[in-house]
JSON list of C-alpha atoms in Angstrom, two decimals:
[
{"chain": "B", "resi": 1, "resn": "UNK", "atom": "CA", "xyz": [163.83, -31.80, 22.12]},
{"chain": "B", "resi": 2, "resn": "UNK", "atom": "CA", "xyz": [163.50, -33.29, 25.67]},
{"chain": "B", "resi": 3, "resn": "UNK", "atom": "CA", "xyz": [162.78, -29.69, 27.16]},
{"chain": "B", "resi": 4, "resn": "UNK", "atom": "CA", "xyz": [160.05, -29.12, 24.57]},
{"chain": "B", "resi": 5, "resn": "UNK", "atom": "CA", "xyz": [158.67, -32.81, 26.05]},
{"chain": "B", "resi": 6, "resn": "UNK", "atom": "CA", "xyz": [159.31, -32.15, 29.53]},
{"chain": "B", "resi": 7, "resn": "UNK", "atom": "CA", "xyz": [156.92, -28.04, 28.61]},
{"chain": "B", "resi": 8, "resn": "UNK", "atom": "CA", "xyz": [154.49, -29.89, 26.89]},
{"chain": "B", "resi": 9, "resn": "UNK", "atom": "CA", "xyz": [153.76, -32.02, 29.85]},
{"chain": "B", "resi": 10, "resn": "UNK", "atom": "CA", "xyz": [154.34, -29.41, 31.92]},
{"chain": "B", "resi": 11, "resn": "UNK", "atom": "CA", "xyz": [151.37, -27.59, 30.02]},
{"chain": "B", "resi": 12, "resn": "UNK", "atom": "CA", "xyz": [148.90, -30.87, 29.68]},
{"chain": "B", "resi": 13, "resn": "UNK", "atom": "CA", "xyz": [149.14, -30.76, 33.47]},
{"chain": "B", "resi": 14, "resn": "UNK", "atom": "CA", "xyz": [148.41, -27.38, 34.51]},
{"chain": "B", "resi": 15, "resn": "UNK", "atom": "CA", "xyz": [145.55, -27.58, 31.87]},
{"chain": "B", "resi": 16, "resn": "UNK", "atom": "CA", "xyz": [144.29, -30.35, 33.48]},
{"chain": "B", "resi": 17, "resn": "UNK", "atom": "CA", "xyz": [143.90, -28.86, 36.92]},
{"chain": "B", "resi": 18, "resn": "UNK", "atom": "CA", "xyz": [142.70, -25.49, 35.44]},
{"chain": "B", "resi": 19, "resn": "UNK", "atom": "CA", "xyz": [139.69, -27.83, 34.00]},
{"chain": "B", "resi": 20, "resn": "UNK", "atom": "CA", "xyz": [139.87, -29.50, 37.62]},
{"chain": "B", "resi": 21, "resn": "UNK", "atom": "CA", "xyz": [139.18, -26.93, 39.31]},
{"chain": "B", "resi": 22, "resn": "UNK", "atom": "CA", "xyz": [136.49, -25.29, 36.87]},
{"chain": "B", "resi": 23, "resn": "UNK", "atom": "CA", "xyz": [134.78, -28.34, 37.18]},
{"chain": "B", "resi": 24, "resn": "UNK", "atom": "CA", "xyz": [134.94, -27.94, 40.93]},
{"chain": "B", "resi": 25, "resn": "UNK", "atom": "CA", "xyz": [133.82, -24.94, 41.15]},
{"chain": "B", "resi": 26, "resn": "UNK", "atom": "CA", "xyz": [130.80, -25.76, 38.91]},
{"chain": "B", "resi": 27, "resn": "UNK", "atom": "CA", "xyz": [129.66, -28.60, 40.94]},
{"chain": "B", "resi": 28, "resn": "UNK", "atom": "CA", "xyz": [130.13, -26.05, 44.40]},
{"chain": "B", "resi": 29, "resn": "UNK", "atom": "CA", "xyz": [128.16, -23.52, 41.98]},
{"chain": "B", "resi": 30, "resn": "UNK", "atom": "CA", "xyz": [125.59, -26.08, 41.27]},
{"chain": "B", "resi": 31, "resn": "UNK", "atom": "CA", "xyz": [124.98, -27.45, 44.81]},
{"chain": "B", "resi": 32, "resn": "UNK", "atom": "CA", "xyz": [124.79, -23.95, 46.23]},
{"chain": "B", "resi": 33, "resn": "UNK", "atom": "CA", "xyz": [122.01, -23.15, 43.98]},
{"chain": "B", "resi": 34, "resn": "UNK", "atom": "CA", "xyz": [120.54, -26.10, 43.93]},
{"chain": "B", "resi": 35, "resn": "UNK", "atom": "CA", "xyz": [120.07, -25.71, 48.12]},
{"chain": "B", "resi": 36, "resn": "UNK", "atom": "CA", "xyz": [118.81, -22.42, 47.45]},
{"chain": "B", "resi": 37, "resn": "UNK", "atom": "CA", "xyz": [116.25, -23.44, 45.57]},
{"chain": "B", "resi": 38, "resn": "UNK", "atom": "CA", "xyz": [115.20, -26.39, 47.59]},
{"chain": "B", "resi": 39, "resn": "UNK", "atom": "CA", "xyz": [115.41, -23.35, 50.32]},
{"chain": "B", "resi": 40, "resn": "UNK", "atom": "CA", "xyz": [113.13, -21.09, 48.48]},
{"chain": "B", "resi": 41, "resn": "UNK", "atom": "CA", "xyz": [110.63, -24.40, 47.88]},
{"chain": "B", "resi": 42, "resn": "UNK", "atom": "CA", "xyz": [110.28, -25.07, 51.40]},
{"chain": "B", "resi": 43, "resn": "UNK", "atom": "CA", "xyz": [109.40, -21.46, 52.17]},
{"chain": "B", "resi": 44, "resn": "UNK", "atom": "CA", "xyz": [107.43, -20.67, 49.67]},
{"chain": "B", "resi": 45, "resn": "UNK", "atom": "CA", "xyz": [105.56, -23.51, 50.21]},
{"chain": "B", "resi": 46, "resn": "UNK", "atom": "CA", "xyz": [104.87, -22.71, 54.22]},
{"chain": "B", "resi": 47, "resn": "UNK", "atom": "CA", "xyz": [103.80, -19.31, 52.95]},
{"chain": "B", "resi": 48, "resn": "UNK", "atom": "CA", "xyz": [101.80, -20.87, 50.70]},
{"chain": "B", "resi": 49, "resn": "UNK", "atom": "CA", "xyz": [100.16, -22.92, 52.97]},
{"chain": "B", "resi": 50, "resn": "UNK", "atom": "CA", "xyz": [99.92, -20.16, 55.65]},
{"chain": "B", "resi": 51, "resn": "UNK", "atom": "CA", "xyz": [98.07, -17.80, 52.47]},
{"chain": "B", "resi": 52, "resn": "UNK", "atom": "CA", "xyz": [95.78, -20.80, 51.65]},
{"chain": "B", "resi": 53, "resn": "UNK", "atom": "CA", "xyz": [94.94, -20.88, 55.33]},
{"chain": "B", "resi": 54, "resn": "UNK", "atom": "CA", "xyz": [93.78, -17.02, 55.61]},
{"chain": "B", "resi": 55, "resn": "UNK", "atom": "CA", "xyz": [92.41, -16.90, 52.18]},
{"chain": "B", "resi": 56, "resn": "UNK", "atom": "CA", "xyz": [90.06, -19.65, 52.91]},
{"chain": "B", "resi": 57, "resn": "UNK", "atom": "CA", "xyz": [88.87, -17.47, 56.10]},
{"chain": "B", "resi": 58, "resn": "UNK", "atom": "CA", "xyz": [89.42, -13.92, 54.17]},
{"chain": "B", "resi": 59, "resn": "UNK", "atom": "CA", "xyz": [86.63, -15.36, 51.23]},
{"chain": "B", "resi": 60, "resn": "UNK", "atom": "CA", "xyz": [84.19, -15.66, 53.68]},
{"chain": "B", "resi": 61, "resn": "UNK", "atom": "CA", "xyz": [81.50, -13.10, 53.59]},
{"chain": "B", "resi": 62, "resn": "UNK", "atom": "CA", "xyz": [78.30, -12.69, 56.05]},
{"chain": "B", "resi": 63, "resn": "UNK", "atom": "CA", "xyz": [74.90, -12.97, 54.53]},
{"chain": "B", "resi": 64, "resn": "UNK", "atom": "CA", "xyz": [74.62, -9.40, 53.97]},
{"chain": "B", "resi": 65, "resn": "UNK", "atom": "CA", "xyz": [77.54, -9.15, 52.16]},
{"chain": "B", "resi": 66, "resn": "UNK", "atom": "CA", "xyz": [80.25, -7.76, 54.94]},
{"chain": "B", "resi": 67, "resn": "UNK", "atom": "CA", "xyz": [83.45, -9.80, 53.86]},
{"chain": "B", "resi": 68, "resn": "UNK", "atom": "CA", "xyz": [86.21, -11.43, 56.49]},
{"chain": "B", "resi": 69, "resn": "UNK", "atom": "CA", "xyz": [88.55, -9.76, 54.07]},
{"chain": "B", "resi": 70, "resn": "UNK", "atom": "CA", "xyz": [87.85, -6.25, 55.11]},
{"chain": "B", "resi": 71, "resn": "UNK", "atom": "CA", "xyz": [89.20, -6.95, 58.72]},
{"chain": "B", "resi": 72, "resn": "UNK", "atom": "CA", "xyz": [92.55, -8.58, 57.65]},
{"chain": "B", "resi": 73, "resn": "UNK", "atom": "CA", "xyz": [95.16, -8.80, 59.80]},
{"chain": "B", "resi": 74, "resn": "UNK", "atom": "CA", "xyz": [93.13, -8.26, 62.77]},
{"chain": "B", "resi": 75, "resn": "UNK", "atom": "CA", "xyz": [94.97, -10.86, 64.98]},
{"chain": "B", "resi": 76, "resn": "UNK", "atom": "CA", "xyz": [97.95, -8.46, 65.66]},
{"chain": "B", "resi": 77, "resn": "UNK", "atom": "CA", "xyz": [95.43, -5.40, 66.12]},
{"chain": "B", "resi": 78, "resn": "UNK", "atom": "CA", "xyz": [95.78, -3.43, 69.24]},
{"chain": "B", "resi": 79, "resn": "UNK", "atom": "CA", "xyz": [93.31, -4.63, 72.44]},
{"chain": "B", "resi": 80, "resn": "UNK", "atom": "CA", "xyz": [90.65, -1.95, 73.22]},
{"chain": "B", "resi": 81, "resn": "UNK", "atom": "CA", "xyz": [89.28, -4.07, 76.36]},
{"chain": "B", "resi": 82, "resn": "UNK", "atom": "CA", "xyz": [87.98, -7.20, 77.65]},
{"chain": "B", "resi": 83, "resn": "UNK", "atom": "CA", "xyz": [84.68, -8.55, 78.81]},
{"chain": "B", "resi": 84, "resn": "UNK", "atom": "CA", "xyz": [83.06, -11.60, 80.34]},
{"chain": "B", "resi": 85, "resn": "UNK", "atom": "CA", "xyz": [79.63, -13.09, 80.21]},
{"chain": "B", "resi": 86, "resn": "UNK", "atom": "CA", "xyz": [78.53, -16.57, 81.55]},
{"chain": "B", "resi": 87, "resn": "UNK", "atom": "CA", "xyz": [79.35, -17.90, 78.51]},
{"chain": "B", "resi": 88, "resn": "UNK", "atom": "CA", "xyz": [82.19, -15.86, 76.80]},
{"chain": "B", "resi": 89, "resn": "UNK", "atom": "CA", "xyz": [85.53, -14.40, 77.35]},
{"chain": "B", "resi": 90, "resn": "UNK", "atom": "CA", "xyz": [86.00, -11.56, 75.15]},
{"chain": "B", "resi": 91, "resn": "UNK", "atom": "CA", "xyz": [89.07, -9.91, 74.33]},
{"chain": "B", "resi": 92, "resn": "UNK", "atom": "CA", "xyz": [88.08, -6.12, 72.13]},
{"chain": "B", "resi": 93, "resn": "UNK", "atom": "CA", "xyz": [90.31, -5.21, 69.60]},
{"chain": "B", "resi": 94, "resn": "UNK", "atom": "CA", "xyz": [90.34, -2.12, 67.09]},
{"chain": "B", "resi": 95, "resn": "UNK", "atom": "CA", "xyz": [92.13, -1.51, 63.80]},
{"chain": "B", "resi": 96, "resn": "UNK", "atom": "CA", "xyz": [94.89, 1.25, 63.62]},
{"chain": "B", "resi": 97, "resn": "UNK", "atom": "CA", "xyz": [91.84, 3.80, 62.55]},
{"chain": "B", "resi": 98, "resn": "UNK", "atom": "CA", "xyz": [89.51, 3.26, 65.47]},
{"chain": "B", "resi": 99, "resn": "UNK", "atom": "CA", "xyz": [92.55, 3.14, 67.78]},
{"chain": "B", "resi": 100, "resn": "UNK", "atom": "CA", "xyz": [93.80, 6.36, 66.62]},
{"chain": "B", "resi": 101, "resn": "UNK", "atom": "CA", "xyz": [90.14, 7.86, 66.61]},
{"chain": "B", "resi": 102, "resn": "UNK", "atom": "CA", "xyz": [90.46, 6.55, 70.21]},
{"chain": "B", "resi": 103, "resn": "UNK", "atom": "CA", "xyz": [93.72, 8.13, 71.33]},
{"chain": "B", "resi": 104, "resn": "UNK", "atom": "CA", "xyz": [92.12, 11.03, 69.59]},
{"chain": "B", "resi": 105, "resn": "UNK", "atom": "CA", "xyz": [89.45, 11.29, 72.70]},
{"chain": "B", "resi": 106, "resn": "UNK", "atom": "CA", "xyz": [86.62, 10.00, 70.06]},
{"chain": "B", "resi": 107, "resn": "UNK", "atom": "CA", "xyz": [83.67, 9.32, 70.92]},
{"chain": "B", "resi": 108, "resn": "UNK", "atom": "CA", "xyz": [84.29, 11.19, 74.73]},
{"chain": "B", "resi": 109, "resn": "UNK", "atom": "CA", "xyz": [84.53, 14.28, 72.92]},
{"chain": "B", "resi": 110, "resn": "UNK", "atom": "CA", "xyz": [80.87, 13.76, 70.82]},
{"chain": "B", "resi": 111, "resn": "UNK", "atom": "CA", "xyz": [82.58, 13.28, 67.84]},
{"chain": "B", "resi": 112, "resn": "UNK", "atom": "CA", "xyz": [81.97, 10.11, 65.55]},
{"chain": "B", "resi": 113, "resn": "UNK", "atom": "CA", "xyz": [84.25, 7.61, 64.91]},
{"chain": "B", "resi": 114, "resn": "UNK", "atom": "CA", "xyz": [85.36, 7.94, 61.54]},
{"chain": "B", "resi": 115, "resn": "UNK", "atom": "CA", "xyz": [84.23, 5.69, 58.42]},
{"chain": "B", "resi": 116, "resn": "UNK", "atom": "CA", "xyz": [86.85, 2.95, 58.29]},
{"chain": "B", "resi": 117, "resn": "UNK", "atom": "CA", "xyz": [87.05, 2.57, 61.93]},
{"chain": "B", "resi": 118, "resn": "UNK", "atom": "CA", "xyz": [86.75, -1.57, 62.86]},
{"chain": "B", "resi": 119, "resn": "UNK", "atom": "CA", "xyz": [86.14, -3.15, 65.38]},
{"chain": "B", "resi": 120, "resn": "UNK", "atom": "CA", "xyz": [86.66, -7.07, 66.03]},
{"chain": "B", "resi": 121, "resn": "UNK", "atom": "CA", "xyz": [85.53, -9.07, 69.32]},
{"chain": "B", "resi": 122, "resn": "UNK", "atom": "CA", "xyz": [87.40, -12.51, 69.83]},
{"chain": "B", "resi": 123, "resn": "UNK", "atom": "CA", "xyz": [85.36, -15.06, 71.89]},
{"chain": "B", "resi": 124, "resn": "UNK", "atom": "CA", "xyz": [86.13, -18.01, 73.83]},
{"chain": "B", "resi": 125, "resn": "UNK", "atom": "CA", "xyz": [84.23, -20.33, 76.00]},
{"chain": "B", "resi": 126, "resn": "UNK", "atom": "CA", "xyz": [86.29, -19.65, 79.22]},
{"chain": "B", "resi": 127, "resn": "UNK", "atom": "CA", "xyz": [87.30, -22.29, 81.86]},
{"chain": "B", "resi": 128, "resn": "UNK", "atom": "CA", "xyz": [89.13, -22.56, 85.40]},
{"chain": "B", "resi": 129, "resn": "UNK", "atom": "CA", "xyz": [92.65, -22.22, 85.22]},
{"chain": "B", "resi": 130, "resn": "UNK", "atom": "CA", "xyz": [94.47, -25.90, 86.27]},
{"chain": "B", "resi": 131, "resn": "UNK", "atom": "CA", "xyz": [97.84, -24.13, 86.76]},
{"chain": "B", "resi": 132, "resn": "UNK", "atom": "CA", "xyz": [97.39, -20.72, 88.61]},
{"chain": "B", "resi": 133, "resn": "UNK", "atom": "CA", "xyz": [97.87, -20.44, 92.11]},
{"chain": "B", "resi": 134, "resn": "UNK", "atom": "CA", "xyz": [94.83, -18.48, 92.42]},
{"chain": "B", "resi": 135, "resn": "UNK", "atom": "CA", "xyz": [91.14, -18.67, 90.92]},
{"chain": "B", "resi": 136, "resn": "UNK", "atom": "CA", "xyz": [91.00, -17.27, 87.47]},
{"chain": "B", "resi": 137, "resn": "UNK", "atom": "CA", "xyz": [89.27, -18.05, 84.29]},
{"chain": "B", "resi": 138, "resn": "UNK", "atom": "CA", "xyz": [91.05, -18.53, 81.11]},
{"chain": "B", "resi": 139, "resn": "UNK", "atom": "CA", "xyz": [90.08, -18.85, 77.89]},
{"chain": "B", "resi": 140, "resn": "UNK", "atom": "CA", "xyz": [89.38, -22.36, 76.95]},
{"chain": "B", "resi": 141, "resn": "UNK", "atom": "CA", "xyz": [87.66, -22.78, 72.89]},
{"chain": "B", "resi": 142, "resn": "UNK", "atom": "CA", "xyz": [87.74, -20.45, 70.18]},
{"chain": "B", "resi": 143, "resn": "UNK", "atom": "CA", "xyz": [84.20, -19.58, 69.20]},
{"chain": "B", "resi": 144, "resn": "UNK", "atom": "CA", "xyz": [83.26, -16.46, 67.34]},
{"chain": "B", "resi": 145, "resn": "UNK", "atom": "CA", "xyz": [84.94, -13.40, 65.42]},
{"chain": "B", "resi": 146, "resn": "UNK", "atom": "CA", "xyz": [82.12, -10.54, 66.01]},
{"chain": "B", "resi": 147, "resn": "UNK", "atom": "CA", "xyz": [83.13, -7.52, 64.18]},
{"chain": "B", "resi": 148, "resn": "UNK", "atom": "CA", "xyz": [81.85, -4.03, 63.02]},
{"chain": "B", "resi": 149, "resn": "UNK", "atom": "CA", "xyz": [82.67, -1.74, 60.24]},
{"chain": "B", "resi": 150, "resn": "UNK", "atom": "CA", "xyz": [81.81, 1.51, 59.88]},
{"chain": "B", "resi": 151, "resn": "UNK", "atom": "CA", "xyz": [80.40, 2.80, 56.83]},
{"chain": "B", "resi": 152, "resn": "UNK", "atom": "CA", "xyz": [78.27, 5.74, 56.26]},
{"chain": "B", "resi": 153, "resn": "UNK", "atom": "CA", "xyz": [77.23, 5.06, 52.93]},
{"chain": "B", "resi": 154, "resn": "UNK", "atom": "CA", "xyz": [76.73, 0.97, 53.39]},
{"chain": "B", "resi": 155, "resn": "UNK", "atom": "CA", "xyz": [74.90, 1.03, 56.74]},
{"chain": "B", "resi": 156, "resn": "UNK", "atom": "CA", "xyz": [73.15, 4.68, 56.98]},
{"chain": "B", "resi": 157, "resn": "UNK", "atom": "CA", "xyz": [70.26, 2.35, 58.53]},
{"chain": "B", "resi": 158, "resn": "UNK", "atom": "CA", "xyz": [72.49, 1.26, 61.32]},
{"chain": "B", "resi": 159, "resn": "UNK", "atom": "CA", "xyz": [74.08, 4.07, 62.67]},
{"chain": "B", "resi": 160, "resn": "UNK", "atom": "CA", "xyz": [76.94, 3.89, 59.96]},
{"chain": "B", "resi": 161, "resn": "UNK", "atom": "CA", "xyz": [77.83, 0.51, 61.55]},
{"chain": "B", "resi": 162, "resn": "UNK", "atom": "CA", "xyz": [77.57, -3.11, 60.19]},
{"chain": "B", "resi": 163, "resn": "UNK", "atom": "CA", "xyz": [77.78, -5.86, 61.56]},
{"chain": "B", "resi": 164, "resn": "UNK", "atom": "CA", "xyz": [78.93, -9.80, 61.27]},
{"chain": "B", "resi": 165, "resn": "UNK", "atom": "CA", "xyz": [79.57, -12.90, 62.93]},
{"chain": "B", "resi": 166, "resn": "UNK", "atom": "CA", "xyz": [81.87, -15.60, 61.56]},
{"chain": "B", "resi": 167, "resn": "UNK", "atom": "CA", "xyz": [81.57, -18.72, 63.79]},
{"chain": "B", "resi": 168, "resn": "UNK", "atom": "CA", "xyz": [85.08, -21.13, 64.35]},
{"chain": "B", "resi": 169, "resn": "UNK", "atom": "CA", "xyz": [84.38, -24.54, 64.64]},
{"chain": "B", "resi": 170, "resn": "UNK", "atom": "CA", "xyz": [87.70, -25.93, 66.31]},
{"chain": "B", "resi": 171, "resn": "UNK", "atom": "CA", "xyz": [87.85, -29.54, 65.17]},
{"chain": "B", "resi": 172, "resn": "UNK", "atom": "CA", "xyz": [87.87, -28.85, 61.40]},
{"chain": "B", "resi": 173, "resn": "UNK", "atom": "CA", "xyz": [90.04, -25.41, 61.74]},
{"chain": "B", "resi": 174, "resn": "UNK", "atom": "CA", "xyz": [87.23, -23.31, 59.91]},
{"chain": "B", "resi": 175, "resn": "UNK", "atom": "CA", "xyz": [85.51, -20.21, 60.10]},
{"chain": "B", "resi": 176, "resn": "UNK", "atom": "CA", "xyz": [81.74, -19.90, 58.69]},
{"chain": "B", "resi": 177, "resn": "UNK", "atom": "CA", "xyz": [79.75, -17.22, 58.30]},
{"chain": "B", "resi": 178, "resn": "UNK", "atom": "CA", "xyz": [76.71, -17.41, 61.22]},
{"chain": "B", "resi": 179, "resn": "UNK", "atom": "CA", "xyz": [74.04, -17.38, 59.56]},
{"chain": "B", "resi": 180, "resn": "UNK", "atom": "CA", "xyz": [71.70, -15.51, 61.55]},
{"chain": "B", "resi": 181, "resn": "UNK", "atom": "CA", "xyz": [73.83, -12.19, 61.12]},
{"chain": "B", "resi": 182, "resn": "UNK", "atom": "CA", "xyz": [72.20, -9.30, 59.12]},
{"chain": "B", "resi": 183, "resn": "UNK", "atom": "CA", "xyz": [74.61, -6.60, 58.50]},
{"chain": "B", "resi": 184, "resn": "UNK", "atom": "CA", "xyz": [72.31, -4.54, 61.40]},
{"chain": "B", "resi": 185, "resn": "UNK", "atom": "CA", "xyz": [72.67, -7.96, 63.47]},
{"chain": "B", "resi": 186, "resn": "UNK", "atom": "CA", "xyz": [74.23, -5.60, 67.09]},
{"chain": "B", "resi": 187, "resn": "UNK", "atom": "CA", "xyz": [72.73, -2.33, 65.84]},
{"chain": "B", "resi": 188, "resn": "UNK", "atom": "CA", "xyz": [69.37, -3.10, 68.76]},
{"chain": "B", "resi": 189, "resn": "UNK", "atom": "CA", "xyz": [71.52, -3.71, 71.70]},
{"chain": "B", "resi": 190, "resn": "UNK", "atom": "CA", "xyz": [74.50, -1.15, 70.49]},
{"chain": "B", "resi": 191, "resn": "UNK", "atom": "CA", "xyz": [71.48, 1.50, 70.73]},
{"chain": "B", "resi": 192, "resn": "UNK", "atom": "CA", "xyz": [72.01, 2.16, 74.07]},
{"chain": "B", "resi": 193, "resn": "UNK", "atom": "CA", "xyz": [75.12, 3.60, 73.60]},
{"chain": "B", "resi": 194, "resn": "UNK", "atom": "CA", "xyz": [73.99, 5.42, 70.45]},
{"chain": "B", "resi": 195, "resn": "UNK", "atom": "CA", "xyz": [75.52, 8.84, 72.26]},
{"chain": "B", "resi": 196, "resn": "UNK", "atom": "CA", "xyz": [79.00, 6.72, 71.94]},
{"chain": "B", "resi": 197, "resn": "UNK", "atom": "CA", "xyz": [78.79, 6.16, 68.62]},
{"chain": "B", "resi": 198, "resn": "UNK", "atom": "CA", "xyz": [76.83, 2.49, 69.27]},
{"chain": "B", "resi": 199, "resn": "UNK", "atom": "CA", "xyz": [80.72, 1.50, 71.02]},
{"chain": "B", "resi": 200, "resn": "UNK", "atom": "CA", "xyz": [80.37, 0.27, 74.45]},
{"chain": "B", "resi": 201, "resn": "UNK", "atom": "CA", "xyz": [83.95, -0.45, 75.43]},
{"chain": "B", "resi": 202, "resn": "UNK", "atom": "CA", "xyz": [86.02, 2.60, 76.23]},
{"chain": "B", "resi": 203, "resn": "UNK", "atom": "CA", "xyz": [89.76, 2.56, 75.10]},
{"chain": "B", "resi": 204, "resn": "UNK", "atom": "CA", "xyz": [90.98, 1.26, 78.46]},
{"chain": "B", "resi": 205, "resn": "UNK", "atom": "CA", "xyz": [93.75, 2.82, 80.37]},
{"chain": "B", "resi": 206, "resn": "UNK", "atom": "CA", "xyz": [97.35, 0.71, 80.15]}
]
């Protein structure tokens, strides 16, 4: 009689520490996925945030109907070349079709660039370096996105180009469509270099 006593409690016990440790187990179980998901909200809410940014700028369209959408992902594009006015510092930069149009010798060998080819001028108001050794001029405010598409069909009046400028105004973080920009808004002073295919800067040597 005792022995079936001393198995039964035997039993109870090692039934009570199987349900121990299911029940820790579930709790590790539940706090592992709860972190995940508290995880998965954070980041999903920075990419959220980061889409919201870009899709406010991407809506945009110019007055003739050229959209800021058409030139996504134009910050990580490759640089075609620089320039510098009185008032600007202008870094060129072309999307994967124009570069590879480039690289293909276009428009040095009288061939046009070929519909799809974009091309997207960044410009700052520059200023004196405080930190270089040296005299050099830096780029100080963020001003305008200037960019060209080319499309045969859309701009046969232009040369195949059009063209847009979306203005940045720094203190409120936002990009607006200027105004003032026709879709054939650079096609008079790109007409000197209609024998380039209206492009004046080169694919510069690196």
């Amino acid at each position: 009689m005792s022995e079936l006593v001393t198995k039964s409690v035997l039993q109870e016990q090692q039934e009570q520490r199987i349900e121990t440790r299911t029940a820790v187990k579930r709790i590790a179980g539940f706090t592992i996925v709860a972190t995940a998901v508290a995880v998965l909200a954070v980041l999903g809410a920075v990419v959220l945030f980061a889409q919201g940014q870009d899709n406010d700028k991407y809506s945009l369209k110019s007055p003739s109907g050229i959209a800021f959408s058409d030139f996504r992902g134009y910050e990580d594009w490759a640089v075609v070349s620089s320039a510098r006015t009185d008032e600007r510092l202008k870094v060129i930069v072309g999307s994967p079709t124009m570069i590879k149009a480039f690289k293909a010798g276009i428009p040095g060998n009288g061939q046009p660039f070929p519909d799809g080819s974009m091309v997207v001028k960044l410009q700052w108001t520059p200023k004196k370096s405080a930190e270089a050794p040296f005299v050099v001029d830096v780029p100080d405010v963020f001003k305008e996105v200037f960019v060209m598409e080319k499309d045969s069909k859309r701009f046969p009046k232009s040369g195949g180009w059009g063209y847009a400028v979306f203005n940045y105004d720094a203190a409120s973080d936002k990009f607006t469509p200027d105004p003032k920009s026709p879709s054939d808004c650079g096609y008079a002073c790109h007409t000197p270099v209609k024998a380039k295919d209206y492009i004046f800067h080169p694919y510069q040597k690196r």
